[in-house]
PDB file as gemmi writes it, atoms N, CA and C in Angstrom:
CRYST1    1.000    1.000    1.000  90.00  90.00  90.00 P 1                      
ATOM      1  N   ILE A   1    -124.718  21.356-150.126  1.00  0.00           N  
ATOM      2  CA  ILE A   1    -125.098  21.468-152.117  1.00  0.00           C  
ATOM      3  C   ILE A   1    -124.175  22.341-153.000  1.00  0.00           C  
ATOM      4  N   LYS A   2    -123.243  21.947-153.418  1.00  0.00           N  
ATOM      5  CA  LYS A   2    -122.625  22.602-154.617  1.00  0.00           C  
ATOM      6  C   LYS A   2    -123.584  23.023-155.723  1.00  0.00           C  
ATOM      7  N   LEU A   3    -123.499  24.381-156.272  1.00  0.00           N  
ATOM      8  CA  LEU A   3    -124.232  25.319-156.862  1.00  0.00           C  
ATOM      9  C   LEU A   3    -123.013  25.774-157.494  1.00  0.00           C  
ATOM     10  N   PRO A   4    -123.326  25.946-158.779  1.00  0.00           N  
ATOM     11  CA  PRO A   4    -122.259  26.717-159.816  1.00  0.00           C  
ATOM     12  C   PRO A   4    -122.585  28.755-159.724  1.00  0.00           C  
ATOM     13  N   GLU A   5    -121.251  28.689-159.305  1.00  0.00           N  
ATOM     14  CA  GLU A   5    -121.762  30.634-159.495  1.00  0.00           C  
ATOM     15  C   GLU A   5    -122.903  31.184-160.377  1.00  0.00           C  
ATOM     16  N   ASN A   6    -122.962  30.627-161.401  1.00  0.00           N  
ATOM     17  CA  ASN A   6    -123.887  30.832-162.477  1.00  0.00           C  
ATOM     18  C   ASN A   6    -124.868  30.044-162.555  1.00  0.00           C  
ATOM     19  N   LEU A   7    -126.207  30.601-162.342  1.00  0.00           N  
ATOM     20  CA  LEU A   7    -127.141  29.220-161.783  1.00  0.00           C  
ATOM     21  C   LEU A   7    -127.518  29.122-163.429  1.00  0.00           C  
ATOM     22  N   ASN A   8    -127.381  29.741-164.539  1.00  0.00           N  
ATOM     23  CA  ASN A   8    -127.638  29.472-165.502  1.00  0.00           C  
ATOM     24  C   ASN A   8    -126.662  28.157-166.479  1.00  0.00           C  
ATOM     25  N   ASP A   9    -125.884  28.169-165.538  1.00  0.00           N  
ATOM     26  CA  ASP A   9    -124.767  26.654-166.252  1.00  0.00           C  
ATOM     27  C   ASP A   9    -125.527  25.311-164.876  1.00  0.00           C  
ATOM     28  N   HIS A  10    -126.532  25.830-164.109  1.00  0.00           N  
ATOM     29  CA  HIS A  10    -126.336  24.579-163.615  1.00  0.00           C  
ATOM     30  C   HIS A  10    -127.600  23.118-164.032  1.00  0.00           C  
ATOM     31  N   ALA A  11    -127.251  22.202-163.589  1.00  0.00           N  
ATOM     32  CA  ALA A  11    -127.495  20.942-164.301  1.00  0.00           C  
ATOM     33  C   ALA A  11    -128.503  20.278-163.707  1.00  0.00           C  
ATOM     34  N   SER A  12    -129.117  19.038-163.701  1.00  0.00           N  
ATOM     35  CA  SER A  12    -129.521  17.895-162.863  1.00  0.00           C  
ATOM     36  C   SER A  12    -128.983  17.400-161.870  1.00  0.00           C  
ATOM     37  N   ILE A  13    -127.389  17.362-162.363  1.00  0.00           N  
ATOM     38  CA  ILE A  13    -126.646  16.841-161.085  1.00  0.00           C  
ATOM     39  C   ILE A  13    -126.816  17.377-160.341  1.00  0.00           C  
ATOM     40  N   THR A  14    -126.354  16.656-158.827  1.00  0.00           N  
ATOM     41  CA  THR A  14    -126.155  17.188-157.307  1.00  0.00           C  
ATOM     42  C   THR A  14    -125.429  16.476-157.043  1.00  0.00           C  
ATOM     43  N   MET A  15    -124.085  17.624-156.686  1.00  0.00           N  
ATOM     44  CA  MET A  15    -122.665  17.223-155.820  1.00  0.00           C  
ATOM     45  C   MET A  15    -122.993  17.549-154.325  1.00  0.00           C  
ATOM     46  N   VAL A  16    -122.853  16.952-153.502  1.00  0.00           N  
ATOM     47  CA  VAL A  16    -123.228  17.240-152.154  1.00  0.00           C  
ATOM     48  C   VAL A  16    -122.000  16.887-151.264  1.00  0.00           C  
ATOM     49  N   SER A  17    -121.625  17.816-150.836  1.00  0.00           N  
ATOM     50  CA  SER A  17    -119.961  17.717-150.140  1.00  0.00           C  
ATOM     51  C   SER A  17    -119.998  16.267-149.229  1.00  0.00           C  
ATOM     52  N   CYS A  18    -118.925  16.044-149.277  1.00  0.00           N  
ATOM     53  CA  CYS A  18    -118.574  15.168-148.233  1.00  0.00           C  
ATOM     54  C   CYS A  18    -117.005  14.534-148.032  1.00  0.00           C  
ATOM     55  N   THR A  19    -117.098  14.359-146.802  1.00  0.00           N  
ATOM     56  CA  THR A  19    -115.491  14.068-146.375  1.00  0.00           C  
ATOM     57  C   THR A  19    -114.288  12.869-146.993  1.00  0.00           C  
ATOM     58  N   ASP A  20    -115.732  11.874-146.891  1.00  0.00           N  
ATOM     59  CA  ASP A  20    -115.174  10.385-147.515  1.00  0.00           C  
ATOM     60  C   ASP A  20    -116.011   9.767-148.575  1.00  0.00           C  
ATOM     61  N   PRO A  21    -116.414  10.540-149.514  1.00  0.00           N  
ATOM     62  CA  PRO A  21    -117.178  10.091-150.193  1.00  0.00           C  
ATOM     63  C   PRO A  21    -117.144   9.013-151.176  1.00  0.00           C  
ATOM     64  N   ALA A  22    -115.858   7.980-151.302  1.00  0.00           N  
ATOM     65  CA  ALA A  22    -115.736   6.642-151.413  1.00  0.00           C  
ATOM     66  C   ALA A  22    -116.752   5.935-150.189  1.00  0.00           C  
ATOM     67  N   LYS A  23    -116.531   5.925-149.420  1.00  0.00           N  
ATOM     68  CA  LYS A  23    -117.709   5.753-148.397  1.00  0.00           C  
ATOM     69  C   LYS A  23    -118.961   5.844-147.828  1.00  0.00           C  
ATOM     70  N   ALA A  24    -119.078   6.636-148.401  1.00  0.00           N  
ATOM     71  CA  ALA A  24    -120.378   7.204-148.806  1.00  0.00           C  
ATOM     72  C   ALA A  24    -120.990   6.360-150.403  1.00  0.00           C  
ATOM     73  N   VAL A  25    -120.211   6.438-150.859  1.00  0.00           N  
ATOM     74  CA  VAL A  25    -120.829   5.535-152.219  1.00  0.00           C  
ATOM     75  C   VAL A  25    -121.538   4.203-152.022  1.00  0.00           C  
ATOM     76  N   ASP A  26    -120.159   3.671-151.097  1.00  0.00           N  
ATOM     77  CA  ASP A  26    -120.617   2.392-151.036  1.00  0.00           C  
ATOM     78  C   ASP A  26    -121.884   2.054-150.330  1.00  0.00           C  
ATOM     79  N   ILE A  27    -121.877   2.670-149.101  1.00  0.00           N  
ATOM     80  CA  ILE A  27    -123.339   3.173-148.416  1.00  0.00           C  
ATOM     81  C   ILE A  27    -124.576   3.040-149.172  1.00  0.00           C  
ATOM     82  N   LEU A  28    -124.106   3.937-149.835  1.00  0.00           N  
ATOM     83  CA  LEU A  28    -125.828   4.207-151.144  1.00  0.00           C  
ATOM     84  C   LEU A  28    -125.940   2.802-151.422  1.00  0.00           C  
ATOM     85  N   LYS A  29    -124.771   2.253-152.354  1.00  0.00           N  
ATOM     86  CA  LYS A  29    -124.493   1.372-153.267  1.00  0.00           C  
ATOM     87  C   LYS A  29    -125.123   0.025-151.803  1.00  0.00           C  
ATOM     88  N   ASP A  30    -124.983  -0.007-151.030  1.00  0.00           N  
ATOM     89  CA  ASP A  30    -125.381  -1.104-150.246  1.00  0.00           C  
ATOM     90  C   ASP A  30    -127.174  -0.826-150.129  1.00  0.00           C  
ATOM     91  N   ASN A  31    -127.265  -0.028-150.392  1.00  0.00           N  
ATOM     92  CA  ASN A  31    -129.264   0.500-149.811  1.00  0.00           C  
ATOM     93  C   ASN A  31    -129.683   0.351-151.744  1.00  0.00           C  
ATOM     94  N   ASN A  32    -129.346   0.248-152.920  1.00  0.00           N  
ATOM     95  CA  ASN A  32    -129.687   0.245-154.173  1.00  0.00           C  
ATOM     96  C   ASN A  32    -129.544   1.279-154.403  1.00  0.00           C  
ATOM     97  N   ILE A  33    -128.544   2.230-154.239  1.00  0.00           N  
ATOM     98  CA  ILE A  33    -128.754   3.525-154.530  1.00  0.00           C  
ATOM     99  C   ILE A  33    -127.748   3.649-155.577  1.00  0.00           C  
ATOM    100  N   ILE A  34    -127.157   4.027-156.724  1.00  0.00           N  
ATOM    101  CA  ILE A  34    -126.638   3.898-157.448  1.00  0.00           C  
ATOM    102  C   ILE A  34    -125.914   5.936-157.611  1.00  0.00           C  
ATOM    103  N   VAL A  35    -124.987   6.135-157.592  1.00  0.00           N  
ATOM    104  CA  VAL A  35    -124.251   7.619-157.419  1.00  0.00           C  
ATOM    105  C   VAL A  35    -122.965   7.112-158.242  1.00  0.00           C  
ATOM    106  N   ASP A  36    -121.892   8.310-157.961  1.00  0.00           N  
ATOM    107  CA  ASP A  36    -120.729   8.095-157.897  1.00  0.00           C  
ATOM    108  C   ASP A  36    -119.724   9.304-156.994  1.00  0.00           C  
ATOM    109  N   GLN A  37    -118.456   9.210-156.887  1.00  0.00           N  
ATOM    110  CA  GLN A  37    -118.137  10.088-156.387  1.00  0.00           C  
ATOM    111  C   GLN A  37    -117.264  10.864-157.097  1.00  0.00           C  
ATOM    112  N   ARG A  38    -116.354  12.428-156.645  1.00  0.00           N  
ATOM    113  CA  ARG A  38    -115.475  13.220-156.996  1.00  0.00           C  
ATOM    114  C   ARG A  38    -115.286  13.921-155.947  1.00  0.00           C  
ATOM    115  N   PRO A  39    -113.940  14.136-156.020  1.00  0.00           N  
ATOM    116  CA  PRO A  39    -113.131  14.746-155.018  1.00  0.00           C  
ATOM    117  C   PRO A  39    -114.006  16.027-154.162  1.00  0.00           C  
ATOM    118  N   GLY A  40    -113.830  14.931-152.552  1.00  0.00           N  
ATOM    119  CA  GLY A  40    -114.811  15.829-151.717  1.00  0.00           C  
ATOM    120  C   GLY A  40    -116.648  15.932-152.024  1.00  0.00           C  
ATOM    121  N   SER A  41    -117.313  14.912-152.899  1.00  0.00           N  
ATOM    122  CA  SER A  41    -118.496  15.036-153.304  1.00  0.00           C  
ATOM    123  C   SER A  41    -118.905  13.818-153.330  1.00  0.00           C  
ATOM    124  N   VAL A  42    -119.800  13.947-153.213  1.00  0.00           N  
ATOM    125  CA  VAL A  42    -121.208  12.306-153.723  1.00  0.00           C  
ATOM    126  C   VAL A  42    -121.839  13.041-155.120  1.00  0.00           C  
ATOM    127  N   ARG A  43    -122.071  12.610-155.909  1.00  0.00           N  
ATOM    128  CA  ARG A  43    -122.542  13.132-157.139  1.00  0.00           C  
ATOM    129  C   ARG A  43    -124.177  12.104-157.128  1.00  0.00           C  
ATOM    130  N   ILE A  44    -124.790  13.301-157.546  1.00  0.00           N  
ATOM    131  CA  ILE A  44    -126.722  12.227-158.092  1.00  0.00           C  
ATOM    132  C   ILE A  44    -126.751  12.705-158.821  1.00  0.00           C  
ATOM    133  N   SER A  45    -127.431  11.960-159.754  1.00  0.00           N  
ATOM    134  CA  SER A  45    -128.490  12.250-160.925  1.00  0.00           C  
ATOM    135  C   SER A  45    -129.514  12.078-160.867  1.00  0.00           C  
ATOM    136  N   PRO A  46    -130.505  13.198-160.719  1.00  0.00           N  
ATOM    137  CA  PRO A  46    -132.118  12.559-160.257  1.00  0.00           C  
ATOM    138  C   PRO A  46    -132.899  12.215-161.456  1.00  0.00           C  
ATOM    139  N   PHE A  47    -132.173  12.356-162.417  1.00  0.00           N  
ATOM    140  CA  PHE A  47    -132.925  11.987-164.131  1.00  0.00           C  
ATOM    141  C   PHE A  47    -132.584  10.598-164.134  1.00  0.00           C  
ATOM    142  N   PHE A  48    -131.458   9.730-163.138  1.00  0.00           N  
ATOM    143  CA  PHE A  48    -131.165   8.546-163.426  1.00  0.00           C  
ATOM    144  C   PHE A  48    -132.790   7.937-163.170  1.00  0.00           C  
ATOM    145  N   TYR A  49    -133.049   8.524-161.920  1.00  0.00           N  
ATOM    146  CA  TYR A  49    -134.289   7.935-161.082  1.00  0.00           C  
ATOM    147  C   TYR A  49    -135.129   7.744-161.927  1.00  0.00           C  
ATOM    148  N   LYS A  50    -136.312   7.053-161.412  1.00  0.00           N  
ATOM    149  CA  LYS A  50    -137.548   6.865-162.690  1.00  0.00           C  
ATOM    150  C   LYS A  50    -138.882   7.106-161.760  1.00  0.00           C  
ATOM    151  N   THR A  51    -138.949   7.130-160.514  1.00  0.00           N  
ATOM    152  CA  THR A  51    -140.077   7.791-159.717  1.00  0.00           C  
ATOM    153  C   THR A  51    -139.871   8.307-158.451  1.00  0.00           C  
ATOM    154  N   GLU A  52    -141.000   9.174-157.778  1.00  0.00           N  
ATOM    155  CA  GLU A  52    -140.849  10.168-157.300  1.00  0.00           C  
ATOM    156  C   GLU A  52    -140.219   9.206-155.808  1.00  0.00           C  
ATOM    157  N   ASP A  53    -141.004   7.780-155.705  1.00  0.00           N  
ATOM    158  CA  ASP A  53    -140.152   7.264-154.753  1.00  0.00           C  
ATOM    159  C   ASP A  53    -138.477   6.751-154.780  1.00  0.00           C  
ATOM    160  N   ASP A  54    -138.264   6.346-155.821  1.00  0.00           N  
ATOM    161  CA  ASP A  54    -136.760   6.048-155.756  1.00  0.00           C  
ATOM    162  C   ASP A  54    -135.877   7.590-155.310  1.00  0.00           C  
ATOM    163  N   ILE A  55    -135.859   8.750-155.588  1.00  0.00           N  
ATOM    164  CA  ILE A  55    -135.763  10.201-155.353  1.00  0.00           C  
ATOM    165  C   ILE A  55    -136.294  10.286-153.883  1.00  0.00           C  
ATOM    166  N   ASN A  56    -136.929   9.164-152.946  1.00  0.00           N  
ATOM    167  CA  ASN A  56    -137.391   9.532-151.350  1.00  0.00           C  
ATOM    168  C   ASN A  56    -136.542   8.687-150.852  1.00  0.00           C  
ATOM    169  N   HIS A  57    -136.607   7.908-151.742  1.00  0.00           N  
ATOM    170  CA  HIS A  57    -135.671   6.862-150.923  1.00  0.00           C  
ATOM    171  C   HIS A  57    -134.013   7.302-150.736  1.00  0.00           C  
ATOM    172  N   CYS A  58    -133.373   7.674-152.132  1.00  0.00           N  
ATOM    173  CA  CYS A  58    -131.837   7.932-151.471  1.00  0.00           C  
ATOM    174  C   CYS A  58    -131.713   9.646-150.911  1.00  0.00           C  
ATOM    175  N   VAL A  59    -132.756  10.533-150.928  1.00  0.00           N  
ATOM    176  CA  VAL A  59    -132.646  11.341-149.771  1.00  0.00           C  
ATOM    177  C   VAL A  59    -133.267  10.758-148.358  1.00  0.00           C  
ATOM    178  N   SER A  60    -133.974   9.315-148.163  1.00  0.00           N  
ATOM    179  CA  SER A  60    -133.969   8.931-146.898  1.00  0.00           C  
ATOM    180  C   SER A  60    -132.611   8.242-146.737  1.00  0.00           C  
ATOM    181  N   VAL A  61    -131.622   7.373-147.316  1.00  0.00           N  
ATOM    182  CA  VAL A  61    -131.021   6.816-146.880  1.00  0.00           C  
ATOM    183  C   VAL A  61    -129.030   7.819-146.738  1.00  0.00           C  
ATOM    184  N   MET A  62    -129.648   8.693-146.991  1.00  0.00           N  
ATOM    185  CA  MET A  62    -128.594   9.866-146.877  1.00  0.00           C  
ATOM    186  C   MET A  62    -128.546  10.902-145.888  1.00  0.00           C  
ATOM    187  N   SER A  63    -129.630  11.014-145.277  1.00  0.00           N  
ATOM    188  CA  SER A  63    -130.551  11.565-144.142  1.00  0.00           C  
ATOM    189  C   SER A  63    -129.877  10.230-143.120  1.00  0.00           C  
ATOM    190  N   ASP A  64    -130.263   9.289-143.204  1.00  0.00           N  
ATOM    191  CA  ASP A  64    -129.663   8.346-142.404  1.00  0.00           C  
ATOM    192  C   ASP A  64    -127.795   8.144-142.292  1.00  0.00           C  
ATOM    193  N   ILE A  65    -127.480   8.019-143.202  1.00  0.00           N  
ATOM    194  CA  ILE A  65    -126.303   8.079-143.414  1.00  0.00           C  
ATOM    195  C   ILE A  65    -125.461   9.502-142.534  1.00  0.00           C  
ATOM    196  N   LYS A  66    -126.316  10.482-143.001  1.00  0.00           N  
ATOM    197  CA  LYS A  66    -125.867  12.030-141.808  1.00  0.00           C  
ATOM    198  C   LYS A  66    -125.847  11.484-140.551  1.00  0.00           C  
ATOM    199  N   ASN A  67    -126.987  11.002-140.446  1.00  0.00           N  
ATOM    200  CA  ASN A  67    -127.146  10.682-138.753  1.00  0.00           C  
ATOM    201  C   ASN A  67    -126.344   9.466-137.948  1.00  0.00           C  
ATOM    202  N   ASN A  68    -125.748   8.895-138.579  1.00  0.00           N  
ATOM    203  CA  ASN A  68    -125.538   8.220-138.027  1.00  0.00           C  
ATOM    204  C   ASN A  68    -123.319   7.660-138.751  1.00  0.00           C  
ATOM    205  N   ASN A  69    -123.611   8.762-139.688  1.00  0.00           N  
ATOM    206  CA  ASN A  69    -122.039   8.776-140.146  1.00  0.00           C  
ATOM    207  C   ASN A  69    -121.802  10.772-139.875  1.00  0.00           C  
ATOM    208  N   PRO A  70    -122.033  11.404-138.733  1.00  0.00           N  
ATOM    209  CA  PRO A  70    -122.213  12.809-138.774  1.00  0.00           C  
ATOM    210  C   PRO A  70    -120.514  13.510-139.194  1.00  0.00           C  
ATOM    211  N   GLU A  71    -119.419  12.525-139.467  1.00  0.00           N  
ATOM    212  CA  GLU A  71    -118.693  13.345-139.870  1.00  0.00           C  
ATOM    213  C   GLU A  71    -118.347  13.113-141.612  1.00  0.00           C  
ATOM    214  N   LEU A  72    -119.225  12.173-142.142  1.00  0.00           N  
ATOM    215  CA  LEU A  72    -119.719  12.491-143.431  1.00  0.00           C  
ATOM    216  C   LEU A  72    -119.940  13.362-144.454  1.00  0.00           C  
ATOM    217  N   PHE A  73    -120.992  14.205-143.642  1.00  0.00           N  
ATOM    218  CA  PHE A  73    -121.438  15.606-144.344  1.00  0.00           C  
ATOM    219  C   PHE A  73    -121.630  16.475-143.371  1.00  0.00           C  
TER     220      PHE A  73                                                      
END                                                                             
């Protein structure tokens, strides 16, 4: 997870380092998770999701991606 040097500048947007953000975004999209890509990162906006189950689903799918494609994260 990428964080700004000054934590007072931190927002709820979460950036996760990734070697192929486009591939990760496509896999997440296939699992009904809307995220975006930035150079070298997947950008997640937790405030976009409505329930704790939505967040848990996102984390679970990202964990599966990491386990099945360790070169991505």
